[in-house]
PDB file of C-alpha atoms in Angstrom:
ATOM      1  CA  MET A 213      10.417 106.688  91.178  1.00  0.00           C
ATOM      2  CA  LEU A 214      10.768 106.952  95.601  1.00  0.00           C
ATOM      3  CA  ALA A 215       8.278 109.337  95.379  1.00  0.00           C
ATOM      4  CA  SER A 216       5.834 106.936  93.553  1.00  0.00           C
ATOM      5  CA  VAL A 217       6.182 104.590  95.257  1.00  0.00           C
ATOM      6  CA  ALA A 218       5.540 107.475  98.704  1.00  0.00           C
ATOM      7  CA  ASP A 219       2.626 107.807  97.080  1.00  0.00           C
ATOM      8  CA  GLN A 220       1.447 105.079  96.500  1.00  0.00           C
ATOM      9  CA  MET A 221       1.951 103.910 100.232  1.00  0.00           C
ATOM     10  CA  GLY A 222       0.104 107.019 100.793  1.00  0.00           C
ATOM     11  CA  LEU A 223       0.193 107.301 104.923  1.00  0.00           C
ATOM     12  CA  THR A 224      -1.513 104.794 106.069  1.00  0.00           C
ATOM     13  CA  THR A 225      -0.931 103.187 109.714  1.00  0.00           C
ATOM     14  CA  SER A 226       1.906 101.105 110.148  1.00  0.00           C
ATOM     15  CA  GLU A 227       3.350 101.410 106.527  1.00  0.00           C
ATOM     16  CA  ALA A 228       4.286 105.597 106.593  1.00  0.00           C
ATOM     17  CA  PRO A 229       7.730 106.326 106.118  1.00  0.00           C
ATOM     18  CA  PHE A 230       7.109 109.344 106.471  1.00  0.00           C
ATOM     19  CA  ILE A 231       5.980 108.475 110.265  1.00  0.00           C
ATOM     20  CA  GLU A 232       9.527 106.080 110.541  1.00  0.00           C
ATOM     21  CA  ASP A 233      11.584 108.285 108.912  1.00  0.00           C
ATOM     22  CA  ALA A 234      10.215 110.753 111.851  1.00  0.00           C
ATOM     23  CA  ARG A 235      10.988 108.473 114.366  1.00  0.00           C
ATOM     24  CA  SER A 236      13.782 107.609 112.527  1.00  0.00           C
ATOM     25  CA  HIS A 237      15.082 111.088 113.631  1.00  0.00           C
ATOM     26  CA  GLY A 238      13.637 111.820 117.057  1.00  0.00           C
ATOM     27  CA  ASN A 239      10.656 114.094 115.367  1.00  0.00           C
ATOM     28  CA  LEU A 240       7.486 113.746 117.917  1.00  0.00           C
ATOM     29  CA  TYR A 241       5.862 116.701 116.331  1.00  0.00           C
ATOM     30  CA  ILE A 242       5.836 117.302 112.501  1.00  0.00           C
ATOM     31  CA  ARG A 243       4.726 118.703 109.550  1.00  0.00           C
ATOM     32  CA  GLN A 244       0.952 116.821 108.353  1.00  0.00           C
ATOM     33  CA  PRO A 245       2.239 115.618 104.799  1.00  0.00           C
ATOM     34  CA  TYR A 246      -1.110 115.838 102.971  1.00  0.00           C
ATOM     35  CA  GLU A 247       0.261 115.482 100.438  1.00  0.00           C
ATOM     36  CA  LEU A 248       1.378 112.291 101.045  1.00  0.00           C
ATOM     37  CA  TYR A 249      -2.357 110.182 101.041  1.00  0.00           C
ATOM     38  CA  SER A 250      -2.990 108.235  98.318  1.00  0.00           C
ATOM     39  CA  ALA A 251      -6.342 107.266  97.216  1.00  0.00           C
ATOM     40  CA  GLU A 252      -6.753 104.844  99.646  1.00  0.00           C
ATOM     41  CA  ASN A 253      -6.506 106.844 102.376  1.00  0.00           C
ATOM     42  CA  HIS A 254      -9.523 109.087 101.290  1.00  0.00           C
ATOM     43  CA  GLU A 255     -11.585 106.309 100.850  1.00  0.00           C
ATOM     44  CA  SER A 256     -10.976 104.823 103.610  1.00  0.00           C
ATOM     45  CA  TRP A 257     -11.986 107.846 106.188  1.00  0.00           C
ATOM     46  CA  LYS A 258     -14.677 108.023 103.559  1.00  0.00           C
ATOM     47  CA  ARG A 259     -16.159 104.744 104.135  1.00  0.00           C
ATOM     48  CA  LEU A 260     -15.791 105.059 107.953  1.00  0.00           C
ATOM     49  CA  TYR A 261     -17.224 108.513 107.849  1.00  0.00           C
ATOM     50  CA  ALA A 262     -20.497 107.937 105.827  1.00  0.00           C
ATOM     51  CA  ARG A 263     -20.572 104.104 108.220  1.00  0.00           C
ATOM     52  CA  MET A 264     -20.122 106.274 111.842  1.00  0.00           C
ATOM     53  CA  LEU A 265     -22.549 108.966 110.448  1.00  0.00           C
ATOM     54  CA  PRO A 266     -25.481 107.714 111.643  1.00  0.00           C
ATOM     55  CA  ARG A 267     -24.215 106.141 114.314  1.00  0.00           C
ATOM     56  CA  TRP A 268     -23.339 108.849 115.394  1.00  0.00           C
ATOM     57  CA  GLU A 269     -26.982 110.450 114.962  1.00  0.00           C
ATOM     58  CA  GLN A 270     -28.723 107.318 116.843  1.00  0.00           C
ATOM     59  CA  TYR A 271     -26.176 107.177 119.877  1.00  0.00           C
ATOM     60  CA  ALA A 272     -22.980 110.276 120.055  1.00  0.00           C
ATOM     61  CA  ASN A 273     -24.597 112.892 122.581  1.00  0.00           C
ATOM     62  CA  PRO A 274     -26.172 115.924 121.762  1.00  0.00           C
ATOM     63  CA  HIS A 275     -22.671 118.369 121.954  1.00  0.00           C
ATOM     64  CA  PHE A 276     -20.653 115.627 119.921  1.00  0.00           C
ATOM     65  CA  GLN A 277     -23.190 117.081 117.191  1.00  0.00           C
ATOM     66  CA  ALA A 278     -22.359 120.215 117.943  1.00  0.00           C
ATOM     67  CA  GLY A 279     -18.971 119.439 117.597  1.00  0.00           C
ATOM     68  CA  ILE A 280     -19.153 117.188 113.341  1.00  0.00           C
ATOM     69  CA  GLY A 281     -21.023 120.613 112.285  1.00  0.00           C
ATOM     70  CA  SER A 282     -18.430 123.153 113.854  1.00  0.00           C
ATOM     71  CA  LEU A 283     -15.539 121.755 113.042  1.00  0.00           C
ATOM     72  CA  CYS A 284     -17.156 121.202 108.864  1.00  0.00           C
ATOM     73  CA  LEU A 285     -15.313 117.583 107.722  1.00  0.00           C
ATOM     74  CA  SER A 286     -15.140 116.687 105.087  1.00  0.00           C
ATOM     75  CA  PRO A 287     -17.191 113.551 104.708  1.00  0.00           C
ATOM     76  CA  ASP A 288     -15.194 111.762 101.388  1.00  0.00           C
ATOM     77  CA  ARG A 289     -11.182 113.603 102.279  1.00  0.00           C
ATOM     78  CA  ILE A 290      -9.560 113.416 105.590  1.00  0.00           C
ATOM     79  CA  PRO A 291      -9.349 117.313 106.432  1.00  0.00           C
ATOM     80  CA  ARG A 292      -6.097 119.239 106.884  1.00  0.00           C
ATOM     81  CA  LEU A 293      -5.448 120.380 111.065  1.00  0.00           C
ATOM     82  CA  ASP A 294      -4.803 122.931 109.736  1.00  0.00           C
ATOM     83  CA  ASP A 295      -8.832 123.707 108.155  1.00  0.00           C
ATOM     84  CA  VAL A 296     -10.198 121.901 111.244  1.00  0.00           C
ATOM     85  CA  ASN A 297      -7.872 124.406 113.922  1.00  0.00           C
ATOM     86  CA  ARG A 298      -9.433 127.067 111.274  1.00  0.00           C
ATOM     87  CA  PHE A 299     -12.459 125.968 112.621  1.00  0.00           C
ATOM     88  CA  LEU A 300     -11.616 124.723 116.258  1.00  0.00           C
ATOM     89  CA  SER A 301      -9.587 126.957 117.853  1.00  0.00           C
ATOM     90  CA  PRO A 302     -12.198 130.402 117.893  1.00  0.00           C
ATOM     91  CA  LEU A 303     -14.094 128.278 119.928  1.00  0.00           C
ATOM     92  CA  THR A 304     -11.864 127.264 122.974  1.00  0.00           C
ATOM     93  CA  GLY A 305      -9.250 128.220 122.062  1.00  0.00           C
ATOM     94  CA  PHE A 306      -7.608 124.237 121.324  1.00  0.00           C
ATOM     95  CA  LYS A 307      -5.935 123.196 118.156  1.00  0.00           C
ATOM     96  CA  ALA A 308      -4.815 119.816 116.761  1.00  0.00           C
ATOM     97  CA  LYS A 309      -1.492 118.971 116.612  1.00  0.00           C
ATOM     98  CA  ALA A 310       0.577 117.003 114.261  1.00  0.00           C
ATOM     99  CA  VAL A 311       2.774 114.020 116.262  1.00  0.00           C
ATOM    100  CA  SER A 312       4.380 111.035 114.672  1.00  0.00           C
ATOM    101  CA  GLY A 313       3.266 108.549 117.798  1.00  0.00           C
ATOM    102  CA  TYR A 314       3.347 107.759 120.677  1.00  0.00           C
ATOM    103  CA  VAL A 315       3.839 111.532 123.029  1.00  0.00           C
ATOM    104  CA  PRO A 316       4.394 110.115 126.598  1.00  0.00           C
ATOM    105  CA  ALA A 317       2.043 110.951 130.066  1.00  0.00           C
ATOM    106  CA  PHE A 318       3.099 113.632 130.483  1.00  0.00           C
ATOM    107  CA  LEU A 319       3.201 115.494 127.200  1.00  0.00           C
ATOM    108  CA  PHE A 320       0.761 114.710 126.951  1.00  0.00           C
ATOM    109  CA  PHE A 321      -1.431 116.343 129.279  1.00  0.00           C
ATOM    110  CA  ASP A 322       1.034 119.778 129.377  1.00  0.00           C
ATOM    111  CA  SER A 323      -0.441 119.381 125.667  1.00  0.00           C
ATOM    112  CA  LEU A 324      -3.964 119.465 127.308  1.00  0.00           C
ATOM    113  CA  ARG A 325      -3.054 121.917 129.490  1.00  0.00           C
ATOM    114  CA  ASN A 326      -1.832 124.651 126.578  1.00  0.00           C
ATOM    115  CA  ARG A 327      -5.237 123.374 124.916  1.00  0.00           C
ATOM    116  CA  GLU A 328      -2.821 121.560 122.077  1.00  0.00           C
ATOM    117  CA  PHE A 329      -4.697 117.948 121.344  1.00  0.00           C
ATOM    118  CA  PRO A 330      -1.388 115.235 119.925  1.00  0.00           C
ATOM    119  CA  THR A 331      -3.079 114.232 116.397  1.00  0.00           C
ATOM    120  CA  THR A 332      -1.996 111.106 114.762  1.00  0.00           C
ATOM    121  CA  ILE A 333      -2.023 111.663 110.937  1.00  0.00           C
ATOM    122  CA  THR A 334      -1.913 107.776 109.485  1.00  0.00           C
ATOM    123  CA  ILE A 335      -5.157 106.315 108.828  1.00  0.00           C
ATOM    124  CA  ARG A 336      -6.229 102.539 109.272  1.00  0.00           C
ATOM    125  CA  ARG A 337      -5.700 100.855 106.238  1.00  0.00           C
ATOM    126  CA  SER A 338      -9.347 100.959 104.084  1.00  0.00           C
ATOM    127  CA  ASP A 339      -9.778  97.135 104.585  1.00  0.00           C
ATOM    128  CA  LYS A 340      -8.835  96.836 108.340  1.00  0.00           C
ATOM    129  CA  LEU A 341     -11.693  99.763 109.765  1.00  0.00           C
ATOM    130  CA  ASP A 342     -13.933  97.179 112.417  1.00  0.00           C
ATOM    131  CA  TYR A 343     -10.445  97.721 115.111  1.00  0.00           C
ATOM    132  CA  LEU A 344      -7.011  99.320 115.320  1.00  0.00           C
ATOM    133  CA  PRO A 345      -5.375  99.382 118.822  1.00  0.00           C
ATOM    134  CA  GLU A 346      -3.733 102.379 117.568  1.00  0.00           C
ATOM    135  CA  PRO A 347      -5.182 105.075 117.208  1.00  0.00           C
ATOM    136  CA  ASP A 348      -5.272 107.605 114.386  1.00  0.00           C
ATOM    137  CA  ILE A 349      -6.697 109.879 112.283  1.00  0.00           C
ATOM    138  CA  PHE A 350     -10.300 109.073 112.079  1.00  0.00           C
ATOM    139  CA  HIS A 351     -10.006 108.170 115.880  1.00  0.00           C
ATOM    140  CA  ASP A 352      -8.548 111.956 117.099  1.00  0.00           C
ATOM    141  CA  ILE A 353     -10.304 113.955 114.748  1.00  0.00           C
ATOM    142  CA  ALA A 354     -13.409 112.725 114.644  1.00  0.00           C
ATOM    143  CA  GLY A 355     -14.185 111.074 117.263  1.00  0.00           C
ATOM    144  CA  HIS A 356     -11.721 113.609 119.756  1.00  0.00           C
ATOM    145  CA  VAL A 357     -12.370 116.723 118.323  1.00  0.00           C
ATOM    146  CA  PRO A 358     -15.793 116.942 117.419  1.00  0.00           C
ATOM    147  CA  MET A 359     -16.399 117.121 121.992  1.00  0.00           C
ATOM    148  CA  HIS A 360     -12.415 120.139 121.787  1.00  0.00           C
ATOM    149  CA  THR A 361     -15.715 122.794 120.044  1.00  0.00           C
ATOM    150  CA  ASP A 362     -17.799 122.498 123.542  1.00  0.00           C
ATOM    151  CA  LYS A 363     -16.085 124.785 126.284  1.00  0.00           C
ATOM    152  CA  HIS A 364     -17.121 123.351 129.584  1.00  0.00           C
ATOM    153  CA  PHE A 365     -15.131 119.443 126.866  1.00  0.00           C
ATOM    154  CA  ALA A 366     -12.385 121.604 126.813  1.00  0.00           C
ATOM    155  CA  ASP A 367     -12.032 122.727 130.697  1.00  0.00           C
ATOM    156  CA  ALA A 368     -11.621 119.098 131.675  1.00  0.00           C
ATOM    157  CA  LEU A 369      -9.322 118.362 129.490  1.00  0.00           C
ATOM    158  CA  VAL A 370      -7.326 121.507 130.256  1.00  0.00           C
ATOM    159  CA  ARG A 371      -7.875 120.339 134.681  1.00  0.00           C
ATOM    160  CA  PHE A 372      -6.164 117.235 133.351  1.00  0.00           C
ATOM    161  CA  GLY A 373      -3.049 118.914 132.370  1.00  0.00           C
ATOM    162  CA  GLU A 374      -3.137 120.687 135.504  1.00  0.00           C
ATOM    163  CA  CYS A 375      -3.733 116.955 137.298  1.00  0.00           C
ATOM    164  CA  ALA A 376      -0.175 116.166 135.813  1.00  0.00           C
ATOM    165  CA  HIS A 377       2.543 119.431 136.868  1.00  0.00           C
ATOM    166  CA  THR A 378       1.004 118.815 140.608  1.00  0.00           C
ATOM    167  CA  ALA A 379       1.748 114.824 140.347  1.00  0.00           C
ATOM    168  CA  ALA A 380       4.995 115.897 138.727  1.00  0.00           C
ATOM    169  CA  GLU A 381       5.191 118.454 141.975  1.00  0.00           C
ATOM    170  CA  ILE A 382       3.902 116.107 144.492  1.00  0.00           C
ATOM    171  CA  VAL A 383       7.157 113.786 142.786  1.00  0.00           C
ATOM    172  CA  GLY A 384       9.402 115.902 142.760  1.00  0.00           C
ATOM    173  CA  GLY A 385       9.326 116.580 146.432  1.00  0.00           C
ATOM    174  CA  ILE A 386      10.417 113.388 147.116  1.00  0.00           C
ATOM    175  CA  ARG A 387      14.278 112.252 148.504  1.00  0.00           C
ATOM    176  CA  ASP A 388      14.140 108.622 148.651  1.00  0.00           C
ATOM    177  CA  GLU A 389      14.355 107.462 144.889  1.00  0.00           C
ATOM    178  CA  ARG A 390      11.805 103.817 145.587  1.00  0.00           C
ATOM    179  CA  ARG A 391       8.927 105.896 147.148  1.00  0.00           C
ATOM    180  CA  ARG A 392       9.546 107.943 143.985  1.00  0.00           C
ATOM    181  CA  VAL A 393       8.786 105.858 141.288  1.00  0.00           C
ATOM    182  CA  THR A 394       6.247 104.152 143.472  1.00  0.00           C
ATOM    183  CA  THR A 395       3.981 107.076 144.575  1.00  0.00           C
ATOM    184  CA  LEU A 396       4.373 108.038 140.043  1.00  0.00           C
ATOM    185  CA  THR A 397       3.891 104.720 139.122  1.00  0.00           C
ATOM    186  CA  SER A 398       0.418 104.358 141.714  1.00  0.00           C
ATOM    187  CA  ILE A 399      -0.637 108.434 140.386  1.00  0.00           C
ATOM    188  CA  ILE A 400       0.393 107.828 136.720  1.00  0.00           C
ATOM    189  CA  ARG A 401      -2.192 104.607 136.571  1.00  0.00           C
ATOM    190  CA  ALA A 402      -4.763 106.612 138.652  1.00  0.00           C
ATOM    191  CA  MET A 403      -5.796 109.430 135.671  1.00  0.00           C
ATOM    192  CA  ALA A 404      -4.940 106.595 132.697  1.00  0.00           C
ATOM    193  CA  ARG A 405      -8.110 105.160 134.146  1.00  0.00           C
ATOM    194  CA  PHE A 406      -9.955 108.147 134.331  1.00  0.00           C
ATOM    195  CA  PHE A 407      -8.695 108.916 131.305  1.00  0.00           C
ATOM    196  CA  TRP A 408      -9.475 106.034 130.081  1.00  0.00           C
ATOM    197  CA  PHE A 409     -13.128 105.612 132.338  1.00  0.00           C
ATOM    198  CA  THR A 410     -13.759 109.275 130.641  1.00  0.00           C
ATOM    199  CA  VAL A 411     -12.473 111.468 128.200  1.00  0.00           C
ATOM    200  CA  GLU A 412     -11.854 107.744 126.049  1.00  0.00           C
ATOM    201  CA  PHE A 413     -15.155 105.887 126.854  1.00  0.00           C
ATOM    202  CA  GLY A 414     -17.103 107.790 128.809  1.00  0.00           C
ATOM    203  CA  LEU A 415     -21.313 107.495 128.898  1.00  0.00           C
ATOM    204  CA  MET A 416     -23.416 110.495 129.030  1.00  0.00           C
ATOM    205  CA  ARG A 417     -27.016 111.177 130.759  1.00  0.00           C
ATOM    206  CA  SER A 418     -29.191 113.307 128.312  1.00  0.00           C
ATOM    207  CA  PRO A 419     -33.147 114.672 127.735  1.00  0.00           C
ATOM    208  CA  ALA A 420     -33.675 111.448 125.488  1.00  0.00           C
ATOM    209  CA  GLY A 421     -31.324 108.933 127.772  1.00  0.00           C
ATOM    210  CA  LEU A 422     -27.914 107.683 127.771  1.00  0.00           C
ATOM    211  CA  ARG A 423     -25.529 108.967 125.018  1.00  0.00           C
ATOM    212  CA  VAL A 424     -21.403 108.606 124.706  1.00  0.00           C
ATOM    213  CA  TYR A 425     -18.707 111.145 124.615  1.00  0.00           C
ATOM    214  CA  GLY A 426     -15.841 108.762 125.293  1.00  0.00           C
ATOM    215  CA  SER A 427     -14.136 109.343 122.112  1.00  0.00           C
ATOM    216  CA  GLY A 428     -12.978 105.605 121.704  1.00  0.00           C
ATOM    217  CA  LEU A 429     -16.259 104.285 121.416  1.00  0.00           C
ATOM    218  CA  LEU A 430     -17.197 108.025 118.732  1.00  0.00           C
ATOM    219  CA  SER A 431     -14.640 106.161 116.730  1.00  0.00           C
ATOM    220  CA  SER A 432     -16.479 103.253 116.358  1.00  0.00           C
ATOM    221  CA  TYR A 433     -18.768 101.136 114.393  1.00  0.00           C
ATOM    222  CA  GLY A 434     -19.765  98.316 116.776  1.00  0.00           C
ATOM    223  CA  GLU A 435     -18.805  99.683 120.085  1.00  0.00           C
ATOM    224  CA  ILE A 436     -20.991 102.730 119.628  1.00  0.00           C
ATOM    225  CA  GLN A 437     -24.422 100.946 119.798  1.00  0.00           C
ATOM    226  CA  HIS A 438     -22.745  97.739 121.983  1.00  0.00           C
ATOM    227  CA  SER A 439     -22.232 100.486 124.431  1.00  0.00           C
ATOM    228  CA  ILE A 440     -25.727 101.627 124.831  1.00  0.00           C
ATOM    229  CA  GLU A 441     -28.225  98.857 123.537  1.00  0.00           C
ATOM    230  CA  SER A 442     -25.836  95.015 124.871  1.00  0.00           C
ATOM    231  CA  PRO A 443     -27.357  93.833 128.067  1.00  0.00           C
ATOM    232  CA  ASP A 444     -23.918  92.573 128.030  1.00  0.00           C
ATOM    233  CA  VAL A 445     -22.267  96.183 129.724  1.00  0.00           C
ATOM    234  CA  GLN A 446     -22.159  96.797 132.886  1.00  0.00           C
ATOM    235  CA  ARG A 447     -23.244 100.604 133.409  1.00  0.00           C
ATOM    236  CA  PHE A 448     -22.647 102.744 136.746  1.00  0.00           C
ATOM    237  CA  PRO A 449     -22.498 106.386 137.301  1.00  0.00           C
ATOM    238  CA  ILE A 450     -19.460 106.433 137.612  1.00  0.00           C
ATOM    239  CA  GLN A 451     -17.367 106.412 141.134  1.00  0.00           C
ATOM    240  CA  LEU A 452     -13.732 108.308 140.948  1.00  0.00           C
ATOM    241  CA  GLU A 453     -12.617 105.988 143.950  1.00  0.00           C
ATOM    242  CA  TRP A 454     -13.811 102.777 141.584  1.00  0.00           C
ATOM    243  CA  ALA A 455     -12.543 103.966 138.167  1.00  0.00           C
ATOM    244  CA  ILE A 456      -9.176 104.105 139.504  1.00  0.00           C
ATOM    245  CA  ASN A 457      -9.015 101.857 141.625  1.00  0.00           C
ATOM    246  CA  GLN A 458     -10.501  99.461 137.985  1.00  0.00           C
ATOM    247  CA  GLY A 459      -7.881  97.447 135.194  1.00  0.00           C
ATOM    248  CA  PHE A 460      -8.568  97.428 132.572  1.00  0.00           C
ATOM    249  CA  GLU A 461      -8.004  95.790 128.669  1.00  0.00           C
ATOM    250  CA  ILE A 462      -8.190  97.426 125.103  1.00  0.00           C
ATOM    251  CA  ASN A 463      -8.849  94.764 122.787  1.00  0.00           C
ATOM    252  CA  HIS A 464     -11.952  93.799 123.134  1.00  0.00           C
ATOM    253  CA  TYR A 465     -15.909  95.540 123.912  1.00  0.00           C
ATOM    254  CA  GLN A 466     -15.684  97.156 127.262  1.00  0.00           C
ATOM    255  CA  PRO A 467     -17.786  95.572 130.361  1.00  0.00           C
ATOM    256  CA  LEU A 468     -17.605  98.270 132.477  1.00  0.00           C
ATOM    257  CA  LEU A 469     -18.441 101.718 131.514  1.00  0.00           C
ATOM    258  CA  PHE A 470     -18.818 104.959 133.987  1.00  0.00           C
ATOM    259  CA  ILE A 471     -21.975 107.955 133.751  1.00  0.00           C
ATOM    260  CA  VAL A 472     -21.499 111.213 134.226  1.00  0.00           C
ATOM    261  CA  ASP A 473     -24.615 113.660 134.457  1.00  0.00           C
ATOM    262  CA  SER A 474     -22.642 116.756 132.846  1.00  0.00           C
ATOM    263  CA  PHE A 475     -19.436 118.183 131.111  1.00  0.00           C
ATOM    264  CA  ASP A 476     -19.939 120.486 134.415  1.00  0.00           C
ATOM    265  CA  HIS A 477     -20.503 117.148 136.279  1.00  0.00           C
ATOM    266  CA  LEU A 478     -16.621 115.885 135.111  1.00  0.00           C
ATOM    267  CA  PHE A 479     -14.887 118.209 135.352  1.00  0.00           C
ATOM    268  CA  SER A 480     -15.483 117.965 139.382  1.00  0.00           C
ATOM    269  CA  LEU A 481     -14.614 114.648 139.061  1.00  0.00           C
ATOM    270  CA  VAL A 482     -11.226 116.124 137.407  1.00  0.00           C
ATOM    271  CA  ASP A 483     -10.956 118.868 140.014  1.00  0.00           C
ATOM    272  CA  ARG A 484     -11.924 115.853 142.727  1.00  0.00           C
ATOM    273  CA  LEU A 485      -8.903 113.871 141.472  1.00  0.00           C
ATOM    274  CA  GLU A 486      -6.463 116.535 142.236  1.00  0.00           C
ATOM    275  CA  GLN A 487      -7.910 116.985 145.267  1.00  0.00           C
ATOM    276  CA  TRP A 488      -7.364 113.063 146.209  1.00  0.00           C
ATOM    277  CA  MET A 489      -4.085 113.512 144.637  1.00  0.00           C
ATOM    278  CA  LYS A 490      -3.074 116.091 147.225  1.00  0.00           C
ATOM    279  CA  GLN A 491      -4.021 114.164 149.556  1.00  0.00           C
ATOM    280  CA  GLY A 492      -2.064 111.029 148.555  1.00  0.00           C
ATOM    281  CA  LYS A 493      -4.854 108.927 147.779  1.00  0.00           C
ATOM    282  CA  LEU A 494      -3.873 108.170 144.117  1.00  0.00           C
ATOM    283  CA  ASN A 495      -0.416 106.592 145.742  1.00  0.00           C
ATOM    284  CA  ASN A 496      -1.454 103.100 146.131  1.00  0.00           C
ATOM    285  CA  VAL A 497      -4.266 102.504 143.911  1.00  0.00           C
ATOM    286  CA  ALA A 498      -5.368  98.574 142.777  1.00  0.00           C
ATOM    287  CA  PRO A 499      -2.909  97.375 140.470  1.00  0.00           C
ATOM    288  CA  GLY A 500      -2.938  96.203 137.524  1.00  0.00           C
ATOM    289  CA  GLU A 501      -3.589  97.000 133.997  1.00  0.00           C
ATOM    290  CA  PRO A 502      -2.780  99.741 132.082  1.00  0.00           C
ATOM    291  CA  GLY A 503       1.151  98.666 132.822  1.00  0.00           C
ATOM    292  CA  VAL A 504       3.381 102.332 133.698  1.00  0.00           C
ATOM    293  CA  ASP A 505       5.965 103.372 130.342  1.00  0.00           C
ATOM    294  CA  GLU A 506       8.993 103.739 131.517  1.00  0.00           C
ATOM    295  CA  LYS A 507       9.096 106.648 128.860  1.00  0.00           C
ATOM    296  CA  ASP A 508       5.290 107.820 130.747  1.00  0.00           C
ATOM    297  CA  LEU A 509       6.959 107.680 133.788  1.00  0.00           C
ATOM    298  CA  LYS A 510      10.378 109.146 132.988  1.00  0.00           C
ATOM    299  CA  SER A 511       8.916 111.716 130.842  1.00  0.00           C
ATOM    300  CA  PHE A 512       6.843 112.801 134.613  1.00  0.00           C
ATOM    301  CA  LEU A 513      10.449 112.242 136.367  1.00  0.00           C
ATOM    302  CA  ASP A 514      11.567 114.724 134.459  1.00  0.00           C
ATOM    303  CA  ALA A 515       9.686 117.385 135.113  1.00  0.00           C
ATOM    304  CA  ALA A 516      10.071 117.024 138.374  1.00  0.00           C
ATOM    305  CA  GLY A 517      13.383 117.690 137.905  1.00  0.00           C
TER     306      GLY A 517
END
């Protein structure tokens, strides 16, 4: 009877007993219990994929479209992470790694440094396809992972991870506790903003015009078109000093987006982010969103020793 109830519930976001049990036992890294996905779960994936496909063809950057082909994702069923990794790892060394929920900031960036992408295994309800404040497997696998098949983009993610280690080393050398926390809070906020405006919501130039490479856009049916076509969106060539001082809110379409020229350009920006970190230029970025969670602070402080 219990198994029947669990199968019926499936692995639906915020409604999955398997995930709640993993969290209650403090298990961050988990297996993907594929047998628990319900028919409705697979139907959600099928509907999401079917309606996104023409939008990807129209608005996604060519590296993403090549990645979708390389991963051989099923349009009808939620993918097994083992199958995703079988196609992904030989290309860039990256692999998707199942997690039970939110990954503290340092651990997340350290995973990228190790070419591992923390991946949510639940999926949104079939009657809530348009917006979900937290990530799900469609956002992570169909939105993020195709980009991980591109060597230059993958290398930029690894550099993000190296920046986190640099941040831990910097604050590890600060003896005054209050100054250490203040400095670290500012650095984490700067990194989060830069990640948001690039990896999550970035635009890229292409011979065909502006195209999307940010995964928050690539997994959103409405916003991917809005990001390219709407006159309400401000689109500017990215400037590092602007991106790290610009707050953002997650509960509506983004009014401001930044454009990179290429993934080599993105890599160079992450390099400069680390240089500025070492020079103290991230120690006092503008206040505001996003807030810095205590778990994120602790993850860096623990790494700093």
